[in-house]
């Protein structure tokens, strides 16, 4: 843990806290109360933007370190030094991630504030994230900003750099709103590089859909906490394919991800320790190798919501409506496991016209746009 002064912000101290992989979250955790207060800030953030706590993070999730990236919480506490982070009044925090396996030239962060209009605190947290990224040799940094409104492309207040298809009218182009947060990012040297629609789909609508089962294919469905070795060996190729396939706009990403069975195991271990459960359905030619998969995640306290994670079909097998089929099979499997889940949250690239059209068939409702803002930090020789 580290304390230090905050530039240009009086009576506020920034304290750095690192999660530990070896320490599970429980009431005996040395920062149990702090993580609960950070989780409460994410709930306030979710309520402000969406009117629901569905996008909040739990204390268990926040405290869970992952093998694929280094994590750092930069906590803004009221008061001058010295400050005890476990007893201080927390007025905001940044959640900084430094990838360790690929994209090691990048850093990414999210900011949560008790007062959403306190730009001085946001700026101090942003500056500290950039400082830490530079110190660890990162040459670029990005952050996602959510907006619950959008305009047509001709509106003068729209962000002209990133546009996409309207989720309700996939033939209509729209741009994203400027607001105080995005203007501050632009003034700080950030530019928008890509965007995603955040959609909520009625789970029952997916379950009731009746796509035609594809001839010559079979599905395999399983749940956690861990994938069986025989399936994990086949999933390695699909995860590497996914790294090359995920849209990232103008973000300078490294698409040469290296996966193996151990990495899959470590990823699933992180989900397990964070209290996240999942349901996966994969598809293959009858008797052949896996050629695609889809995953839903959920928690015991999800309040009726599940989260659509990756859906991928090998390019050689696209155009056969396989993704719609495996989503249906997976949703039906989840219903048997958790019949109380009635909503599925999904994020899709704004340029992915085909997926947006598929979502409309399932009566998806767009609730926000999530825009990725990127800032080059220059070459580091540290």
Short mmCIF file of C-alpha atoms in Angstrom, two decimals, residues 108-269:
data_model
loop_
_atom_site.label_atom_id
_atom_site.label_comp_id
_atom_site.label_asym_id
_atom_site.label_seq_id
_atom_site.Cartn_x
_atom_site.Cartn_y
_atom_site.Cartn_z
CA UNK A 108 -6.61 0.23 -19.08
CA UNK A 109 -8.62 1.73 -16.25
CA UNK A 110 -12.10 2.57 -14.96
CA UNK A 111 -13.01 5.41 -12.59
CA UNK A 112 -15.83 5.38 -10.03
CA UNK A 113 -16.80 8.50 -8.06
CA UNK A 114 -19.10 9.15 -5.13
CA UNK A 115 -19.94 12.49 -6.82
CA UNK A 116 -20.12 11.97 -10.57
CA UNK A 117 -19.51 15.68 -11.22
CA UNK A 118 -16.23 15.94 -9.28
CA UNK A 119 -13.95 16.38 -12.30
CA UNK A 120 -11.01 17.40 -10.10
CA UNK A 121 -10.97 13.97 -8.43
CA UNK A 122 -11.45 12.23 -11.75
CA UNK A 123 -8.55 14.17 -13.24
CA UNK A 124 -6.29 13.31 -10.31
CA UNK A 125 -7.14 9.61 -10.60
CA UNK A 126 -6.65 9.74 -14.38
CA UNK A 127 -3.25 11.38 -13.99
CA UNK A 128 -2.13 8.76 -11.47
CA UNK A 129 -3.19 5.94 -13.81
CA UNK A 130 -1.16 7.49 -16.62
CA UNK A 131 1.82 7.94 -14.31
CA UNK A 132 1.72 4.29 -13.22
CA UNK A 133 1.31 3.12 -16.82
CA UNK A 134 4.39 5.08 -17.88
CA UNK A 135 6.34 3.77 -14.91
CA UNK A 136 5.62 0.22 -16.04
CA UNK A 137 6.71 0.95 -19.60
CA UNK A 138 3.28 1.14 -21.22
CA UNK A 139 3.06 3.23 -24.39
CA UNK A 140 -0.72 3.65 -24.45
CA UNK A 141 -3.67 3.74 -22.07
CA UNK A 142 -7.41 3.44 -22.58
CA UNK A 143 -10.65 3.77 -20.63
CA UNK A 144 -14.27 2.98 -21.46
CA UNK A 145 -16.94 5.65 -20.89
CA UNK A 146 -20.65 4.78 -20.88
CA UNK A 147 -23.34 7.05 -22.29
CA UNK A 148 -27.06 6.33 -22.12
CA UNK A 149 -27.94 8.62 -25.04
CA UNK A 150 -26.96 8.92 -28.68
CA UNK A 151 -27.82 11.04 -31.69
CA UNK A 152 -27.95 10.71 -35.42
CA UNK A 153 -24.76 11.41 -37.27
CA UNK A 154 -25.75 14.94 -38.33
CA UNK A 155 -26.08 16.21 -34.74
CA UNK A 156 -23.36 18.75 -34.01
CA UNK A 157 -22.83 17.60 -30.42
CA UNK A 158 -22.04 14.05 -31.44
CA UNK A 159 -18.54 12.61 -31.29
CA UNK A 160 -17.51 12.65 -34.92
CA UNK A 161 -14.70 10.10 -34.59
CA UNK A 162 -16.69 6.96 -33.78
CA UNK A 163 -20.00 5.95 -35.31
CA UNK A 164 -21.97 2.78 -35.85
CA UNK A 165 -25.30 1.24 -36.69
CA UNK A 166 -28.38 2.06 -34.63
CA UNK A 167 -29.39 -1.03 -32.59
CA UNK A 168 -33.07 -0.58 -33.42
CA UNK A 169 -32.52 0.34 -37.06
CA UNK A 170 -29.39 -1.46 -38.31
CA UNK A 171 -29.52 0.48 -41.57
CA UNK A 172 -29.18 3.86 -39.77
CA UNK A 173 -25.81 5.33 -38.83
CA UNK A 174 -25.48 7.18 -35.49
CA UNK A 175 -22.75 8.93 -33.54
CA UNK A 176 -22.15 9.14 -29.81
CA UNK A 177 -22.89 12.08 -27.52
CA UNK A 178 -20.30 14.45 -26.21
CA UNK A 179 -20.65 15.17 -22.49
CA UNK A 180 -18.54 16.56 -19.67
CA UNK A 181 -16.62 13.31 -19.22
CA UNK A 182 -15.74 12.89 -22.88
CA UNK A 183 -14.80 16.55 -23.29
CA UNK A 184 -12.41 16.19 -20.34
CA UNK A 185 -10.87 13.10 -21.92
CA UNK A 186 -10.41 14.82 -25.26
CA UNK A 187 -8.81 17.80 -23.53
CA UNK A 188 -6.43 15.36 -21.81
CA UNK A 189 -5.20 13.91 -25.10
CA UNK A 190 -7.62 10.98 -25.50
CA UNK A 191 -9.43 10.06 -28.71
CA UNK A 192 -12.33 7.62 -29.17
CA UNK A 193 -11.27 4.45 -30.98
CA UNK A 194 -14.27 2.11 -30.91
CA UNK A 195 -17.67 1.62 -29.37
CA UNK A 196 -20.11 -1.04 -28.23
CA UNK A 197 -23.85 -1.12 -27.77
CA UNK A 198 -24.94 -2.39 -24.36
CA UNK A 199 -28.14 -4.37 -24.87
CA UNK A 200 -30.57 -6.19 -22.60
CA UNK A 201 -32.35 -9.18 -24.08
CA UNK A 202 -35.35 -11.00 -22.58
CA UNK A 203 -34.08 -14.50 -21.85
CA UNK A 204 -37.52 -15.97 -22.46
CA UNK A 205 -37.53 -14.56 -25.99
CA UNK A 206 -34.28 -16.40 -26.76
CA UNK A 207 -35.56 -19.60 -25.22
CA UNK A 208 -38.76 -19.41 -27.28
CA UNK A 209 -36.92 -18.76 -30.54
CA UNK A 210 -36.98 -21.59 -33.02
CA UNK A 211 -33.93 -21.48 -35.28
CA UNK A 212 -33.50 -24.58 -37.37
CA UNK A 213 -30.96 -27.02 -35.95
CA UNK A 214 -28.07 -27.13 -38.43
CA UNK A 215 -27.67 -30.43 -40.26
CA UNK A 216 -24.47 -32.33 -39.61
CA UNK A 217 -23.55 -30.48 -36.40
CA UNK A 218 -23.80 -31.31 -32.70
CA UNK A 219 -23.53 -29.21 -29.56
CA UNK A 220 -21.67 -29.82 -26.31
CA UNK A 221 -22.76 -27.95 -23.16
CA UNK A 222 -20.89 -27.75 -19.88
CA UNK A 223 -20.55 -25.57 -16.81
CA UNK A 224 -17.83 -24.76 -14.31
CA UNK A 225 -15.92 -24.36 -12.27
CA UNK A 226 -13.47 -25.93 -14.73
CA UNK A 227 -13.52 -27.21 -18.31
CA UNK A 228 -12.69 -30.88 -18.78
CA UNK A 229 -9.17 -31.39 -20.20
CA UNK A 230 -10.41 -33.02 -23.42
CA UNK A 231 -12.56 -29.96 -24.19
CA UNK A 232 -9.94 -27.48 -22.97
CA UNK A 233 -7.45 -28.84 -25.49
CA UNK A 234 -9.89 -28.05 -28.30
CA UNK A 235 -10.80 -24.63 -26.85
CA UNK A 236 -7.17 -23.44 -27.09
CA UNK A 237 -7.46 -22.92 -30.85
CA UNK A 238 -10.77 -21.07 -30.49
CA UNK A 239 -9.41 -18.69 -27.84
CA UNK A 240 -6.45 -17.81 -30.06
CA UNK A 241 -8.82 -17.28 -32.97
CA UNK A 242 -10.98 -15.02 -30.78
CA UNK A 243 -8.00 -12.78 -29.98
CA UNK A 244 -7.59 -12.13 -33.71
CA UNK A 245 -11.31 -11.72 -34.30
CA UNK A 246 -12.50 -9.29 -31.60
CA UNK A 247 -13.15 -5.81 -33.05
CA UNK A 248 -10.93 -3.17 -31.43
CA UNK A 249 -11.34 -0.25 -33.80
CA UNK A 250 -8.26 1.97 -33.87
CA UNK A 251 -6.92 0.64 -30.56
CA UNK A 252 -3.38 -0.68 -31.23
CA UNK A 253 -3.81 -4.23 -29.96
CA UNK A 254 -1.57 -7.28 -30.19
CA UNK A 255 -3.59 -10.09 -31.77
CA UNK A 256 -0.97 -12.82 -31.41
CA UNK A 257 -2.37 -14.23 -28.18
CA UNK A 258 -0.89 -17.52 -26.99
CA UNK A 259 -3.29 -19.84 -25.19
CA UNK A 260 -2.84 -23.28 -23.67
CA UNK A 261 -4.76 -25.51 -21.28
CA UNK A 262 -3.03 -23.98 -18.27
CA UNK A 263 -4.11 -20.48 -19.24
CA UNK A 264 -7.73 -21.61 -19.59
CA UNK A 265 -7.49 -23.21 -16.16
CA UNK A 266 -6.08 -20.03 -14.60
CA UNK A 267 -8.77 -17.89 -16.24
CA UNK A 268 -11.50 -20.14 -14.88
CA UNK A 269 -9.82 -20.17 -11.47
#
